[in-house]
mmCIF file of C-alpha atoms and ligand atoms in Angstrom:
data_model
loop_
_atom_site.group_PDB
_atom_site.id
_atom_site.type_symbol
_atom_site.label_atom_id
_atom_site.label_comp_id
_atom_site.label_asym_id
_atom_site.label_seq_id
_atom_site.Cartn_x
_atom_site.Cartn_y
_atom_site.Cartn_z
ATOM 1 C CA MET A 183 -0.119 0.183 -0.134
ATOM 2 C CA ALA A 184 0.512 3.087 -1.036
ATOM 3 C CA ILE A 185 -0.120 7.179 0.698
ATOM 4 C CA LEU A 186 -0.787 9.073 -2.032
ATOM 5 C CA PRO A 187 0.017 12.803 -2.741
ATOM 6 C CA ILE A 188 -3.492 14.962 -2.067
ATOM 7 C CA LEU A 189 -3.864 18.186 -4.975
ATOM 8 C CA GLN A 190 -4.179 20.486 -3.530
ATOM 9 C CA TYR A 191 -6.960 23.430 -4.543
ATOM 10 C CA PRO A 192 -6.978 25.763 -6.462
ATOM 11 C CA ASP A 193 -5.310 23.303 -8.368
ATOM 12 C CA GLU A 194 -6.476 22.882 -11.869
ATOM 13 C CA ARG A 195 -6.381 19.346 -11.950
ATOM 14 C CA LEU A 196 -8.754 19.192 -9.594
ATOM 15 C CA HIS A 197 -11.104 20.205 -12.228
ATOM 16 C CA LYS A 198 -10.882 17.254 -14.995
ATOM 17 C CA VAL A 199 -13.823 15.447 -14.974
ATOM 18 C CA ALA A 200 -14.111 11.889 -14.666
ATOM 19 C CA LYS A 201 -14.277 9.141 -16.980
ATOM 20 C CA LYS A 202 -15.798 5.937 -16.411
ATOM 21 C CA VAL A 203 -13.885 3.007 -14.984
ATOM 22 C CA GLU A 204 -13.817 0.377 -17.868
ATOM 23 C CA ASN A 205 -12.975 -2.843 -15.852
ATOM 24 C CA VAL A 206 -12.609 -3.377 -12.004
ATOM 25 C CA ASP A 207 -9.650 -5.164 -12.267
ATOM 26 C CA GLY A 208 -6.048 -5.681 -10.029
ATOM 27 C CA SER A 209 -5.210 -2.024 -10.774
ATOM 28 C CA ILE A 210 -8.533 -0.701 -9.425
ATOM 29 C CA ARG A 211 -8.147 -2.525 -6.642
ATOM 30 C CA LYS A 212 -4.613 -1.786 -5.809
ATOM 31 C CA LEU A 213 -6.008 2.221 -6.208
ATOM 32 C CA VAL A 214 -9.174 2.078 -3.825
ATOM 33 C CA LYS A 215 -6.710 0.421 -1.027
ATOM 34 C CA ASP A 216 -3.744 3.266 -1.625
ATOM 35 C CA MET A 217 -6.969 5.527 -1.913
ATOM 36 C CA ALA A 218 -8.088 4.161 1.428
ATOM 37 C CA GLU A 219 -4.831 3.850 3.230
ATOM 38 C CA THR A 220 -4.229 7.670 2.105
ATOM 39 C CA MET A 221 -7.475 8.900 3.688
ATOM 40 C CA TYR A 222 -7.188 6.650 6.968
ATOM 41 C CA THR A 223 -3.960 8.757 7.159
ATOM 42 C CA ALA A 224 -4.933 12.155 6.499
ATOM 43 C CA PRO A 225 -7.295 11.627 8.670
ATOM 44 C CA GLY A 226 -10.459 12.347 6.410
ATOM 45 C CA ILE A 227 -13.963 10.292 5.499
ATOM 46 C CA GLY A 228 -13.823 10.368 1.974
ATOM 47 C CA LEU A 229 -11.768 10.521 -0.670
ATOM 48 C CA ALA A 230 -11.935 10.978 -4.726
ATOM 49 C CA ALA A 231 -9.465 9.688 -7.062
ATOM 50 C CA THR A 232 -9.687 13.063 -9.027
ATOM 51 C CA GLN A 233 -7.784 14.170 -5.871
ATOM 52 C CA VAL A 234 -5.091 11.699 -5.979
ATOM 53 C CA ASP A 235 -4.694 13.093 -10.007
ATOM 54 C CA ARG A 236 -6.335 9.457 -10.814
ATOM 55 C CA HIS A 237 -9.774 11.034 -13.586
ATOM 56 C CA ILE A 238 -11.444 8.124 -13.256
ATOM 57 C CA ARG A 239 -15.146 7.018 -11.326
ATOM 58 C CA LEU A 240 -14.033 6.250 -8.554
ATOM 59 C CA ILE A 241 -14.597 6.803 -4.549
ATOM 60 C CA VAL A 242 -13.567 5.932 -1.425
ATOM 61 C CA ILE A 243 -15.442 6.945 2.185
ATOM 62 C CA ASP A 244 -15.781 5.528 5.338
ATOM 63 C CA VAL A 245 -17.299 8.046 7.777
ATOM 64 C CA SER A 246 -18.108 5.587 11.329
ATOM 65 C CA GLU A 247 -16.461 6.882 14.271
ATOM 66 C CA THR A 248 -14.098 2.650 14.668
ATOM 67 C CA HIS A 249 -13.282 4.003 10.506
ATOM 68 C CA ASP A 250 -13.333 0.229 10.472
ATOM 69 C CA ASP A 251 -16.558 0.796 7.633
ATOM 70 C CA LEU A 252 -14.674 1.371 4.590
ATOM 71 C CA ARG A 253 -17.226 1.865 1.306
ATOM 72 C CA VAL A 254 -16.272 1.846 -2.502
ATOM 73 C CA PHE A 255 -18.239 3.390 -4.858
ATOM 74 C CA ILE A 256 -16.766 2.367 -8.825
ATOM 75 C CA ASN A 257 -18.912 4.816 -11.657
ATOM 76 C CA PRO A 258 -21.871 5.862 -8.617
ATOM 77 C CA GLU A 259 -24.980 7.165 -9.954
ATOM 78 C CA LEU A 260 -27.388 9.157 -8.132
ATOM 79 C CA LEU A 261 -30.604 7.955 -7.851
ATOM 80 C CA LYS A 262 -32.848 9.718 -5.932
ATOM 81 C CA THR A 263 -32.228 12.688 -3.676
ATOM 82 C CA GLU A 264 -35.338 14.039 -1.497
ATOM 83 C CA GLY A 265 -35.048 17.157 1.642
ATOM 84 C CA LYS A 266 -32.797 19.031 2.275
ATOM 85 C CA GLU A 267 -29.999 20.037 4.631
ATOM 86 C CA GLU A 268 -27.320 21.771 5.719
ATOM 87 C CA HIS A 269 -24.165 20.598 6.358
ATOM 88 C CA GLU A 270 -20.676 21.882 7.504
ATOM 89 C CA GLU A 271 -17.932 20.528 5.164
ATOM 90 C CA GLY A 272 -14.107 19.861 4.761
ATOM 91 C CA CYS A 273 -12.624 18.823 1.785
ATOM 92 C CA LEU A 274 -8.903 17.432 1.811
ATOM 93 C CA SER A 275 -7.900 19.443 -0.944
ATOM 94 C CA VAL A 276 -9.054 22.583 0.938
ATOM 95 C CA PRO A 277 -7.410 21.950 4.322
ATOM 96 C CA GLY A 278 -8.334 24.079 7.408
ATOM 97 C CA ILE A 279 -11.744 25.312 5.643
ATOM 98 C CA TYR A 280 -15.046 24.215 6.492
ATOM 99 C CA GLU A 281 -18.198 25.901 5.113
ATOM 100 C CA LYS A 282 -21.924 24.923 5.389
ATOM 101 C CA ILE A 283 -22.763 23.770 2.380
ATOM 102 C CA ASN A 284 -26.671 23.094 1.203
ATOM 103 C CA ARG A 285 -26.809 19.334 0.114
ATOM 104 C CA ALA A 286 -30.040 16.727 -0.312
ATOM 105 C CA GLU A 287 -30.959 15.045 3.039
ATOM 106 C CA ARG A 288 -31.309 11.796 1.332
ATOM 107 C CA VAL A 289 -29.872 9.925 -1.652
ATOM 108 C CA THR A 290 -30.049 6.825 -3.135
ATOM 109 C CA VAL A 291 -26.522 5.769 -4.580
ATOM 110 C CA ARG A 292 -26.042 2.714 -7.462
ATOM 111 C CA ALA A 293 -22.620 2.045 -7.839
ATOM 112 C CA LEU A 294 -19.883 -1.033 -8.291
ATOM 113 C CA ASP A 295 -17.955 -2.311 -5.386
ATOM 114 C CA GLU A 296 -14.133 -3.460 -5.352
ATOM 115 C CA ASN A 297 -15.404 -6.773 -7.138
ATOM 116 C CA GLY A 298 -17.492 -4.565 -10.118
ATOM 117 C CA LYS A 299 -20.657 -6.282 -8.146
ATOM 118 C CA GLU A 300 -23.282 -3.877 -7.868
ATOM 119 C CA PHE A 301 -25.165 -2.603 -4.962
ATOM 120 C CA THR A 302 -27.612 0.466 -4.740
ATOM 121 C CA LEU A 303 -27.201 2.021 -1.505
ATOM 122 C CA ASP A 304 -29.995 4.320 0.430
ATOM 123 C CA ALA A 305 -27.943 6.699 2.247
ATOM 124 C CA GLU A 306 -29.146 9.750 5.175
ATOM 125 C CA GLY A 307 -26.966 12.442 7.109
ATOM 126 C CA LEU A 308 -22.955 12.416 7.264
ATOM 127 C CA LEU A 309 -23.136 9.802 4.433
ATOM 128 C CA ALA A 310 -25.503 11.332 2.262
ATOM 129 C CA VAL A 311 -23.804 14.164 2.706
ATOM 130 C CA CYS A 312 -20.364 12.827 2.066
ATOM 131 C CA ILE A 313 -21.256 11.103 -1.382
ATOM 132 C CA GLN A 314 -22.549 13.822 -3.080
ATOM 133 C CA HIS A 315 -19.118 15.478 -1.653
ATOM 134 C CA GLU A 316 -17.409 12.873 -3.093
ATOM 135 C CA MET A 317 -19.681 12.950 -6.255
ATOM 136 C CA ASP A 318 -18.529 16.288 -7.462
ATOM 137 C CA HIS A 319 -14.796 15.502 -7.337
ATOM 138 C CA LEU A 320 -15.736 13.618 -10.034
ATOM 139 C CA LEU A 321 -17.473 16.063 -11.751
ATOM 140 C CA GLY A 322 -13.798 18.338 -11.416
ATOM 141 C CA LYS A 323 -15.974 20.588 -8.705
ATOM 142 C CA VAL A 324 -14.817 21.418 -4.913
ATOM 143 C CA PHE A 325 -17.485 22.128 -2.449
ATOM 144 C CA VAL A 326 -15.791 25.738 -2.082
ATOM 145 C CA GLU A 327 -17.612 26.616 -5.465
ATOM 146 C CA TYR A 328 -20.833 26.596 -3.786
ATOM 147 C CA LEU A 329 -19.558 29.661 -2.145
ATOM 148 C CA SER A 330 -19.645 33.220 -3.251
ATOM 149 C CA HIS A 331 -17.171 34.667 -5.326
ATOM 150 C CA LEU A 332 -15.573 37.410 -2.603
ATOM 151 C CA LYS A 333 -15.364 34.557 -0.217
ATOM 152 C CA GLN A 334 -14.018 31.948 -2.785
ATOM 153 C CA THR A 335 -11.328 34.814 -3.166
ATOM 154 C CA ARG A 336 -10.832 34.809 0.605
ATOM 155 C CA ILE A 337 -10.094 31.150 0.556
ATOM 156 C CA ARG A 338 -7.220 30.627 -2.022
ATOM 157 C CA ALA A 339 -5.632 34.143 -0.187
ATOM 158 C CA LYS A 340 -5.565 31.649 2.959
ATOM 159 C CA LEU A 341 -4.704 29.657 1.738
ATOM 160 C CA LYS A 342 -1.916 30.779 0.100
ATOM 161 C CA LYS A 343 -0.991 32.454 3.333
ATOM 162 C CA HIS A 344 -0.841 28.973 5.203
ATOM 163 C CA ARG A 345 1.256 28.055 2.587
ATOM 164 C CA ARG A 346 3.851 30.393 2.849
ATOM 165 C CA GLU A 347 3.909 30.608 6.325
ATOM 166 C CA ILE A 348 4.190 26.389 6.326
ATOM 167 C CA LEU A 349 7.852 26.483 3.568
HETATM 168 NI NI1 NI B 219 -13.049 16.413 -0.872
#
């Protein structure tokens, strides 16, 4: 297993649109393992392949407190969304920034697991928020892009300053 570098906003590569996974093979399973290790080490609760500069439709999520409930979604599709919820979100590609974002409260998602087996999942709460956040990454969208331009400019300035300080 390996820890992969995570692209940092506003890296342009975070705006690439991910392609469908054609074959769930050994190389995909290896990437799943590396992404899981990267996510747990960060630590974070979700990671999209886009964030590790692999532009395919693959996400890993674990919202459990015990970090033993890894969920893998390959070629995820939202079949249904219901309700509305405001939730404070963060992102491993936008460290230290937390903002309230509107999402659907419940979602039904269909995807393949790491063995290529199709499943359908009804999710709510944090898991539903996380699925929507990670699926946005696959479309090249970072959560701060839901905010006003003024807020986005402030966030970029803050990240730039922070990066200078740690150099
Ligand atoms: Ni994110």
